[in-house]
Amino acid sequence: MEEDFWHDRWQNNQIGFHETKPNPILIQHFHKLDLKDQSRIFVPLCGKTLDIQWLLSQGYRVVGVELSDIAIKQLFDGLGLVPEIKQTEAFKHYQAKNIDIFVGNFFDLTSSILGRVDAIYDRAALVALPEDMRKKYTKHLIEITHKAPYLLLTYSYDQSLTNGPPFSVDEQMVQNYYSAHYSINFLDEIPVPNGLRGQFPSTQSVWILKP
Ligand SMILES: C[S@@+](CC[C@H](N)C(=O)[O-])C[C@H]1O[C@@H](n2cnc3c(N)ncnc32)[C@H](O)[C@@H]1O
C-alpha cells in the first residue's frame, strides 16, 4: 500500500475501517497485558481511532503514528484537545497532555523519536499492509519498541475471494512474524458479523504477545 492510497482514502473520507465507538475487544482484553498506571501505549497506524480516547480514559499515555494529517486533526478535535504542533525532519509532532502523535511514515520512526513504549495496541495496522510490507512492519515494530508486550487483532478469511486491506493474517503468519521474539498467546476468535464487506466469511483473532 503506497502512501497515496491512504492519503486518498482520508481525502475522500473513505474510511470504512474507522469504528464509531471504542473497540470491544480492546476493552475486554487490554488488562491482560498487566500494565502499570500511566503506561505508555504505542498505537501504530492509528488513524483517528476512538480506542485512543478509551486508552486515555483508563489512565494510560498514548503515542501514535499516522500518515494522514487530516486524520490527526480530526482525532484531536474528537478528543477536545488543542495540541502543540512541532515540525521535525520526518514528522509533524502533535502533543497534548498524555498524548504524542507523529504524522509521517511509520517506517521513518526510530526508537529515540518514539520514546518509551510499555505496550503496543495493533488494530487494523498489521492487517492494513500487504505481505511484503508486513514483514518489514513487524521487524521495525519489534526494533523500535524493544519488543514491548503487544495486543494484536487480526482478520482471517479466504484471500482468494477478495483483496485487502484488511489482509488476511492467519496463525502461521503471526507465528512467522513474531515467534522468534515473543511468546504468542491466542486469546479468542470472533466471527465477523455478516462477513468481511458484508459477504466474505471472516473471523477476527485476538493475540497477546509477551517478550
Ligand atoms: C486501516 S486504517 C486503521 C486505522 C486505525 N488503526 C483504526 O483502527 O481505525 C490504517 C491507517 O494506517 C495509516 N497508514 C498506512 N500506512 C502507514 C504508514 N506507513 N505510516 C503511518 N501510517 C500509515 C493509514 O493512513 C490509515 O489511517
PDB file of C-alpha atoms and ligand atoms in Angstrom:
ATOM      1  CA  MET A   1       0.000   0.000   0.000  1.00  0.00           C
ATOM      2  CA  GLU A   2       1.604   3.221  -1.080  1.00  0.00           C
ATOM      3  CA  GLU A   3       1.219   6.456   0.872  1.00  0.00           C
ATOM      4  CA  ASP A   4      -1.082   7.942  -1.801  1.00  0.00           C
ATOM      5  CA  PHE A   5      -3.566   5.118  -1.340  1.00  0.00           C
ATOM      6  CA  TRP A   6      -4.118   6.156   2.283  1.00  0.00           C
ATOM      7  CA  HIS A   7      -3.990   9.895   1.633  1.00  0.00           C
ATOM      8  CA  ASP A   8      -6.727   9.427  -0.991  1.00  0.00           C
ATOM      9  CA  ARG A   9      -8.819   7.422   1.449  1.00  0.00           C
ATOM     10  CA  TRP A  10      -8.674  10.208   4.035  1.00  0.00           C
ATOM     11  CA  GLN A  11      -9.128  12.954   1.449  1.00  0.00           C
ATOM     12  CA  ASN A  12     -12.276  11.267   0.132  1.00  0.00           C
ATOM     13  CA  ASN A  13     -13.498  10.177   3.568  1.00  0.00           C
ATOM     14  CA  GLN A  14     -13.398   6.507   2.507  1.00  0.00           C
ATOM     15  CA  ILE A  15     -12.648   5.316   5.997  1.00  0.00           C
ATOM     16  CA  GLY A  16     -14.850   2.262   6.454  1.00  0.00           C
ATOM     17  CA  PHE A  17     -12.198   0.926   8.853  1.00  0.00           C
ATOM     18  CA  HIS A  18     -12.973   3.671  11.381  1.00  0.00           C
ATOM     19  CA  GLU A  19     -15.171   2.471  14.232  1.00  0.00           C
ATOM     20  CA  THR A  20     -17.708   4.765  15.870  1.00  0.00           C
ATOM     21  CA  LYS A  21     -17.017   3.503  19.376  1.00  0.00           C
ATOM     22  CA  PRO A  22     -14.032   2.044  21.207  1.00  0.00           C
ATOM     23  CA  ASN A  23     -13.289  -1.496  20.116  1.00  0.00           C
ATOM     24  CA  PRO A  24     -14.962  -4.050  22.440  1.00  0.00           C
ATOM     25  CA  ILE A  25     -12.016  -6.452  22.083  1.00  0.00           C
ATOM     26  CA  LEU A  26      -9.666  -3.761  23.382  1.00  0.00           C
ATOM     27  CA  ILE A  27     -11.947  -3.135  26.343  1.00  0.00           C
ATOM     28  CA  GLN A  28     -12.317  -6.850  27.079  1.00  0.00           C
ATOM     29  CA  HIS A  29      -8.688  -7.920  26.791  1.00  0.00           C
ATOM     30  CA  PHE A  30      -6.348  -4.970  27.332  1.00  0.00           C
ATOM     31  CA  HIS A  31      -5.994  -5.568  31.073  1.00  0.00           C
ATOM     32  CA  LYS A  32      -4.366  -8.927  30.260  1.00  0.00           C
ATOM     33  CA  LEU A  33      -1.171  -7.049  29.420  1.00  0.00           C
ATOM     34  CA  ASP A  34      -0.858  -6.360  33.175  1.00  0.00           C
ATOM     35  CA  LEU A  35       0.358  -2.812  32.725  1.00  0.00           C
ATOM     36  CA  LYS A  36       1.026  -0.205  35.378  1.00  0.00           C
ATOM     37  CA  ASP A  37      -0.951   3.055  35.558  1.00  0.00           C
ATOM     38  CA  GLN A  38       0.456   5.705  33.256  1.00  0.00           C
ATOM     39  CA  SER A  39       1.997   3.087  30.949  1.00  0.00           C
ATOM     40  CA  ARG A  40       2.727   4.495  27.509  1.00  0.00           C
ATOM     41  CA  ILE A  41       0.889   2.651  24.751  1.00  0.00           C
ATOM     42  CA  PHE A  42       2.027   2.714  21.138  1.00  0.00           C
ATOM     43  CA  VAL A  43      -0.813   2.711  18.594  1.00  0.00           C
ATOM     44  CA  PRO A  44       0.809   2.231  15.175  1.00  0.00           C
ATOM     45  CA  LEU A  45      -1.101   3.401  12.067  1.00  0.00           C
ATOM     46  CA  CYS A  46      -3.594   4.960  14.444  1.00  0.00           C
ATOM     47  CA  GLY A  47      -5.943   6.913  12.178  1.00  0.00           C
ATOM     48  CA  LYS A  48      -8.410   8.762  14.378  1.00  0.00           C
ATOM     49  CA  THR A  49      -9.424   5.700  16.343  1.00  0.00           C
ATOM     50  CA  LEU A  50     -11.635   6.187  19.398  1.00  0.00           C
ATOM     51  CA  ASP A  51      -9.535   3.477  21.018  1.00  0.00           C
ATOM     52  CA  ILE A  52      -7.080   6.264  21.844  1.00  0.00           C
ATOM     53  CA  GLN A  53      -9.811   8.068  23.760  1.00  0.00           C
ATOM     54  CA  TRP A  54     -10.525   4.877  25.688  1.00  0.00           C
ATOM     55  CA  LEU A  55      -6.840   4.289  26.497  1.00  0.00           C
ATOM     56  CA  LEU A  56      -6.507   7.863  27.791  1.00  0.00           C
ATOM     57  CA  SER A  57      -9.684   7.459  29.862  1.00  0.00           C
ATOM     58  CA  GLN A  58      -8.115   4.433  31.544  1.00  0.00           C
ATOM     59  CA  GLY A  59      -5.139   6.491  32.694  1.00  0.00           C
ATOM     60  CA  TYR A  60      -2.674   5.364  30.021  1.00  0.00           C
ATOM     61  CA  ARG A  61      -0.459   7.606  27.967  1.00  0.00           C
ATOM     62  CA  VAL A  62      -0.582   7.174  24.188  1.00  0.00           C
ATOM     63  CA  VAL A  63       1.898   7.539  21.361  1.00  0.00           C
ATOM     64  CA  GLY A  64       0.732   7.045  17.799  1.00  0.00           C
ATOM     65  CA  VAL A  65       1.941   7.330  14.241  1.00  0.00           C
ATOM     66  CA  GLU A  66      -0.217   8.094  11.232  1.00  0.00           C
ATOM     67  CA  LEU A  67       0.401   9.206   7.647  1.00  0.00           C
ATOM     68  CA  SER A  68      -2.611  11.470   7.396  1.00  0.00           C
ATOM     69  CA  ASP A  69      -2.725  14.961   8.834  1.00  0.00           C
ATOM     70  CA  ILE A  70      -6.488  15.003   8.144  1.00  0.00           C
ATOM     71  CA  ALA A  71      -6.924  12.016  10.462  1.00  0.00           C
ATOM     72  CA  ILE A  72      -4.927  13.571  13.267  1.00  0.00           C
ATOM     73  CA  LYS A  73      -6.668  16.940  13.108  1.00  0.00           C
ATOM     74  CA  GLN A  74      -9.963  15.047  13.441  1.00  0.00           C
ATOM     75  CA  LEU A  75      -8.513  12.894  16.240  1.00  0.00           C
ATOM     76  CA  PHE A  76      -7.611  15.924  18.357  1.00  0.00           C
ATOM     77  CA  ASP A  77     -10.931  17.635  17.575  1.00  0.00           C
ATOM     78  CA  GLY A  78     -12.703  14.492  18.754  1.00  0.00           C
ATOM     79  CA  LEU A  79     -10.606  14.381  21.913  1.00  0.00           C
ATOM     80  CA  GLY A  80     -11.386  18.035  22.567  1.00  0.00           C
ATOM     81  CA  LEU A  81      -7.665  18.750  22.922  1.00  0.00           C
ATOM     82  CA  VAL A  82      -5.655  21.548  21.355  1.00  0.00           C
ATOM     83  CA  PRO A  83      -2.239  20.083  20.552  1.00  0.00           C
ATOM     84  CA  GLU A  84       1.097  21.800  20.370  1.00  0.00           C
ATOM     85  CA  ILE A  85       2.470  21.052  16.910  1.00  0.00           C
ATOM     86  CA  LYS A  86       6.166  20.856  16.062  1.00  0.00           C
ATOM     87  CA  GLN A  87       7.604  20.125  12.632  1.00  0.00           C
ATOM     88  CA  THR A  88      10.678  17.890  12.734  1.00  0.00           C
ATOM     89  CA  GLU A  89      12.581  16.466   9.801  1.00  0.00           C
ATOM     90  CA  ALA A  90      10.463  13.381   9.211  1.00  0.00           C
ATOM     91  CA  PHE A  91       7.359  14.083  11.294  1.00  0.00           C
ATOM     92  CA  LYS A  92       4.823  16.618  12.360  1.00  0.00           C
ATOM     93  CA  HIS A  93       4.621  16.036  16.100  1.00  0.00           C
ATOM     94  CA  TYR A  94       1.243  16.679  17.754  1.00  0.00           C
ATOM     95  CA  GLN A  95       1.460  16.804  21.511  1.00  0.00           C
ATOM     96  CA  ALA A  96      -1.021  17.327  24.333  1.00  0.00           C
ATOM     97  CA  LYS A  97      -1.328  16.023  27.887  1.00  0.00           C
ATOM     98  CA  ASN A  98      -0.536  12.284  27.878  1.00  0.00           C
ATOM     99  CA  ILE A  99      -0.541  12.016  24.077  1.00  0.00           C
ATOM    100  CA  ASP A 100       2.053  12.258  21.301  1.00  0.00           C
ATOM    101  CA  ILE A 101       1.149  11.614  17.693  1.00  0.00           C
ATOM    102  CA  PHE A 102       3.716  11.580  14.903  1.00  0.00           C
ATOM    103  CA  VAL A 103       2.305  12.389  11.499  1.00  0.00           C
ATOM    104  CA  GLY A 104       4.507  10.762   8.897  1.00  0.00           C
ATOM    105  CA  ASN A 105       5.624   7.333   7.804  1.00  0.00           C
ATOM    106  CA  PHE A 106       5.863   4.558  10.394  1.00  0.00           C
ATOM    107  CA  PHE A 107       8.975   3.244   8.647  1.00  0.00           C
ATOM    108  CA  ASP A 108      10.790   6.516   9.414  1.00  0.00           C
ATOM    109  CA  LEU A 109      10.183   6.195  13.164  1.00  0.00           C
ATOM    110  CA  THR A 110      13.178   5.433  15.338  1.00  0.00           C
ATOM    111  CA  SER A 111      13.162   4.320  18.946  1.00  0.00           C
ATOM    112  CA  SER A 112      14.585   7.682  20.010  1.00  0.00           C
ATOM    113  CA  ILE A 113      11.808   9.629  18.253  1.00  0.00           C
ATOM    114  CA  LEU A 114       9.178   7.256  19.587  1.00  0.00           C
ATOM    115  CA  GLY A 115      10.411   7.262  23.182  1.00  0.00           C
ATOM    116  CA  ARG A 116       9.459   4.783  25.856  1.00  0.00           C
ATOM    117  CA  VAL A 117       6.832   2.217  24.891  1.00  0.00           C
ATOM    118  CA  ASP A 118       5.318  -0.058  27.549  1.00  0.00           C
ATOM    119  CA  ALA A 119       2.906  -1.850  25.234  1.00  0.00           C
ATOM    120  CA  ILE A 120       1.604  -1.960  21.684  1.00  0.00           C
ATOM    121  CA  TYR A 121      -2.040  -1.970  20.598  1.00  0.00           C
ATOM    122  CA  ASP A 122      -2.479  -3.023  16.976  1.00  0.00           C
ATOM    123  CA  ARG A 123      -5.955  -2.907  15.472  1.00  0.00           C
ATOM    124  CA  ALA A 124      -6.187  -2.616  11.665  1.00  0.00           C
ATOM    125  CA  ALA A 125      -2.463  -1.820  11.412  1.00  0.00           C
ATOM    126  CA  LEU A 126      -0.645  -5.102  10.632  1.00  0.00           C
ATOM    127  CA  VAL A 127      -3.643  -6.253   8.570  1.00  0.00           C
ATOM    128  CA  ALA A 128      -3.688  -2.951   6.649  1.00  0.00           C
ATOM    129  CA  LEU A 129      -0.451  -3.926   4.930  1.00  0.00           C
ATOM    130  CA  PRO A 130       0.278  -6.455   2.165  1.00  0.00           C
ATOM    131  CA  GLU A 131       2.615  -9.369   2.863  1.00  0.00           C
ATOM    132  CA  ASP A 132       5.889  -7.752   1.734  1.00  0.00           C
ATOM    133  CA  MET A 133       5.210  -4.692   3.896  1.00  0.00           C
ATOM    134  CA  ARG A 134       4.029  -6.763   6.856  1.00  0.00           C
ATOM    135  CA  LYS A 135       7.434  -8.422   7.127  1.00  0.00           C
ATOM    136  CA  LYS A 136       9.131  -5.020   7.209  1.00  0.00           C
ATOM    137  CA  TYR A 137       6.483  -3.651   9.582  1.00  0.00           C
ATOM    138  CA  THR A 138       6.821  -6.407  12.157  1.00  0.00           C
ATOM    139  CA  LYS A 139      10.628  -6.275  12.102  1.00  0.00           C
ATOM    140  CA  HIS A 140      10.613  -2.488  12.507  1.00  0.00           C
ATOM    141  CA  LEU A 141       7.920  -2.564  15.206  1.00  0.00           C
ATOM    142  CA  ILE A 142       9.923  -5.044  17.271  1.00  0.00           C
ATOM    143  CA  GLU A 143      13.084  -2.942  16.883  1.00  0.00           C
ATOM    144  CA  ILE A 144      11.682   0.473  17.763  1.00  0.00           C
ATOM    145  CA  THR A 145       9.634  -0.747  20.742  1.00  0.00           C
ATOM    146  CA  HIS A 146      12.331  -3.102  22.058  1.00  0.00           C
ATOM    147  CA  LYS A 147       9.790  -5.961  21.995  1.00  0.00           C
ATOM    148  CA  ALA A 148       7.089  -4.288  24.074  1.00  0.00           C
ATOM    149  CA  PRO A 149       4.132  -6.502  25.105  1.00  0.00           C
ATOM    150  CA  TYR A 150       1.514  -6.423  22.422  1.00  0.00           C
ATOM    151  CA  LEU A 151      -2.266  -6.786  21.972  1.00  0.00           C
ATOM    152  CA  LEU A 152      -2.836  -7.750  18.340  1.00  0.00           C
ATOM    153  CA  LEU A 153      -6.102  -8.112  16.403  1.00  0.00           C
ATOM    154  CA  THR A 154      -6.085  -9.908  13.052  1.00  0.00           C
ATOM    155  CA  TYR A 155      -8.569 -10.914  10.388  1.00  0.00           C
ATOM    156  CA  SER A 156      -8.588 -14.277   8.717  1.00  0.00           C
ATOM    157  CA  TYR A 157     -10.527 -15.089   5.547  1.00  0.00           C
ATOM    158  CA  ASP A 158     -10.051 -16.674   2.137  1.00  0.00           C
ATOM    159  CA  GLN A 159      -7.774 -14.143   0.468  1.00  0.00           C
ATOM    160  CA  SER A 160      -8.631 -15.603  -2.977  1.00  0.00           C
ATOM    161  CA  LEU A 161     -12.214 -14.294  -2.620  1.00  0.00           C
ATOM    162  CA  THR A 162     -11.325 -10.654  -2.097  1.00  0.00           C
ATOM    163  CA  ASN A 163      -8.303  -8.487  -1.641  1.00  0.00           C
ATOM    164  CA  GLY A 164      -7.193  -6.385   1.299  1.00  0.00           C
ATOM    165  CA  PRO A 165      -6.967  -4.192   3.136  1.00  0.00           C
ATOM    166  CA  PRO A 166      -7.674  -5.608   5.561  1.00  0.00           C
ATOM    167  CA  PHE A 167      -5.494  -8.517   4.512  1.00  0.00           C
ATOM    168  CA  SER A 168      -5.928 -11.993   5.896  1.00  0.00           C
ATOM    169  CA  VAL A 169      -3.307 -12.809   8.535  1.00  0.00           C
ATOM    170  CA  ASP A 170      -3.576 -16.380   9.785  1.00  0.00           C
ATOM    171  CA  GLU A 171      -1.974 -18.106  12.739  1.00  0.00           C
ATOM    172  CA  GLN A 172       1.000 -19.358  10.716  1.00  0.00           C
ATOM    173  CA  MET A 173       1.790 -15.794   9.646  1.00  0.00           C
ATOM    174  CA  VAL A 174       1.546 -14.498  13.221  1.00  0.00           C
ATOM    175  CA  GLN A 175       3.963 -17.271  14.234  1.00  0.00           C
ATOM    176  CA  ASN A 176       6.329 -16.436  11.371  1.00  0.00           C
ATOM    177  CA  TYR A 177       6.442 -12.735  12.175  1.00  0.00           C
ATOM    178  CA  TYR A 178       6.729 -12.935  15.931  1.00  0.00           C
ATOM    179  CA  SER A 179       7.668 -16.321  17.363  1.00  0.00           C
ATOM    180  CA  ALA A 180      11.419 -15.597  17.411  1.00  0.00           C
ATOM    181  CA  HIS A 181      10.779 -12.608  19.693  1.00  0.00           C
ATOM    182  CA  TYR A 182       7.593 -13.209  21.609  1.00  0.00           C
ATOM    183  CA  SER A 183       5.642 -15.863  23.379  1.00  0.00           C
ATOM    184  CA  ILE A 184       2.363 -15.858  21.464  1.00  0.00           C
ATOM    185  CA  ASN A 185      -0.928 -16.400  23.247  1.00  0.00           C
ATOM    186  CA  PHE A 186      -4.070 -16.882  21.214  1.00  0.00           C
ATOM    187  CA  LEU A 187      -6.970 -15.430  23.240  1.00  0.00           C
ATOM    188  CA  ASP A 188     -10.106 -15.516  21.168  1.00  0.00           C
ATOM    189  CA  GLU A 189     -11.661 -15.930  17.749  1.00  0.00           C
ATOM    190  CA  ILE A 190     -14.791 -13.978  16.870  1.00  0.00           C
ATOM    191  CA  PRO A 191     -16.798 -14.379  13.647  1.00  0.00           C
ATOM    192  CA  VAL A 192     -17.198 -11.085  11.797  1.00  0.00           C
ATOM    193  CA  PRO A 193     -20.982 -10.441  11.712  1.00  0.00           C
ATOM    194  CA  ASN A 194     -22.188 -10.720   8.079  1.00  0.00           C
ATOM    195  CA  GLY A 195     -18.594 -11.398   6.984  1.00  0.00           C
ATOM    196  CA  LEU A 196     -15.961  -9.056   5.627  1.00  0.00           C
ATOM    197  CA  ARG A 197     -17.548  -6.320   3.477  1.00  0.00           C
ATOM    198  CA  GLY A 198     -20.891  -7.875   4.281  1.00  0.00           C
ATOM    199  CA  GLN A 199     -20.210 -11.022   2.251  1.00  0.00           C
ATOM    200  CA  PHE A 200     -16.920 -12.887   2.803  1.00  0.00           C
ATOM    201  CA  PRO A 201     -16.870 -15.225   5.821  1.00  0.00           C
ATOM    202  CA  SER A 202     -14.208 -13.980   8.175  1.00  0.00           C
ATOM    203  CA  THR A 203     -13.062 -14.241  11.754  1.00  0.00           C
ATOM    204  CA  GLN A 204     -11.205 -11.840  13.942  1.00  0.00           C
ATOM    205  CA  SER A 205      -8.492 -13.267  16.181  1.00  0.00           C
ATOM    206  CA  VAL A 206      -7.055 -11.778  19.330  1.00  0.00           C
ATOM    207  CA  TRP A 207      -3.459 -12.321  20.418  1.00  0.00           C
ATOM    208  CA  ILE A 208      -1.327 -11.273  23.334  1.00  0.00           C
ATOM    209  CA  LEU A 209       2.380 -11.304  22.636  1.00  0.00           C
ATOM    210  CA  LYS A 210       4.821 -11.141  25.531  1.00  0.00           C
ATOM    211  CA  PRO A 211       8.584 -10.978  25.207  1.00  0.00           C
TER     212      PRO A 211
HETATM  213  C1  LIG B   1      -6.929   0.514   8.223  1.00  0.00           C
HETATM  214  S1  LIG B   1      -6.526   2.077   8.867  1.00  0.00           S
HETATM  215  C2  LIG B   1      -6.637   1.738  10.624  1.00  0.00           C
HETATM  216  C3  LIG B   1      -6.591   2.961  11.477  1.00  0.00           C
HETATM  217  C4  LIG B   1      -6.754   2.672  12.985  1.00  0.00           C
HETATM  218  N1  LIG B   1      -5.791   1.714  13.466  1.00  0.00           N
HETATM  219  C5  LIG B   1      -8.151   2.236  13.313  1.00  0.00           C
HETATM  220  O1  LIG B   1      -8.312   1.176  13.932  1.00  0.00           O
HETATM  221  O2  LIG B   1      -9.108   2.951  12.960  1.00  0.00           O
HETATM  222  C6  LIG B   1      -4.791   2.139   8.571  1.00  0.00           C
HETATM  223  C7  LIG B   1      -4.202   3.508   8.845  1.00  0.00           C
HETATM  224  O3  LIG B   1      -2.799   3.452   8.701  1.00  0.00           O
HETATM  225  C8  LIG B   1      -2.342   4.621   8.083  1.00  0.00           C
HETATM  226  N2  LIG B   1      -1.061   4.229   7.451  1.00  0.00           N
HETATM  227  C9  LIG B   1      -0.893   3.373   6.417  1.00  0.00           C
HETATM  228  N3  LIG B   1       0.400   3.203   6.150  1.00  0.00           N
HETATM  229  C10 LIG B   1       1.090   3.962   7.058  1.00  0.00           C
HETATM  230  C11 LIG B   1       2.457   4.199   7.292  1.00  0.00           C
HETATM  231  N4  LIG B   1       3.411   3.613   6.542  1.00  0.00           N
HETATM  232  N5  LIG B   1       2.820   5.036   8.276  1.00  0.00           N
HETATM  233  C12 LIG B   1       1.871   5.630   9.064  1.00  0.00           C
HETATM  234  N6  LIG B   1       0.535   5.433   8.880  1.00  0.00           N
HETATM  235  C13 LIG B   1       0.155   4.619   7.891  1.00  0.00           C
HETATM  236  C14 LIG B   1      -3.443   4.998   7.121  1.00  0.00           C
HETATM  237  O4  LIG B   1      -3.447   6.368   6.779  1.00  0.00           O
HETATM  238  C15 LIG B   1      -4.687   4.596   7.902  1.00  0.00           C
HETATM  239  O5  LIG B   1      -5.182   5.665   8.672  1.00  0.00           O
END
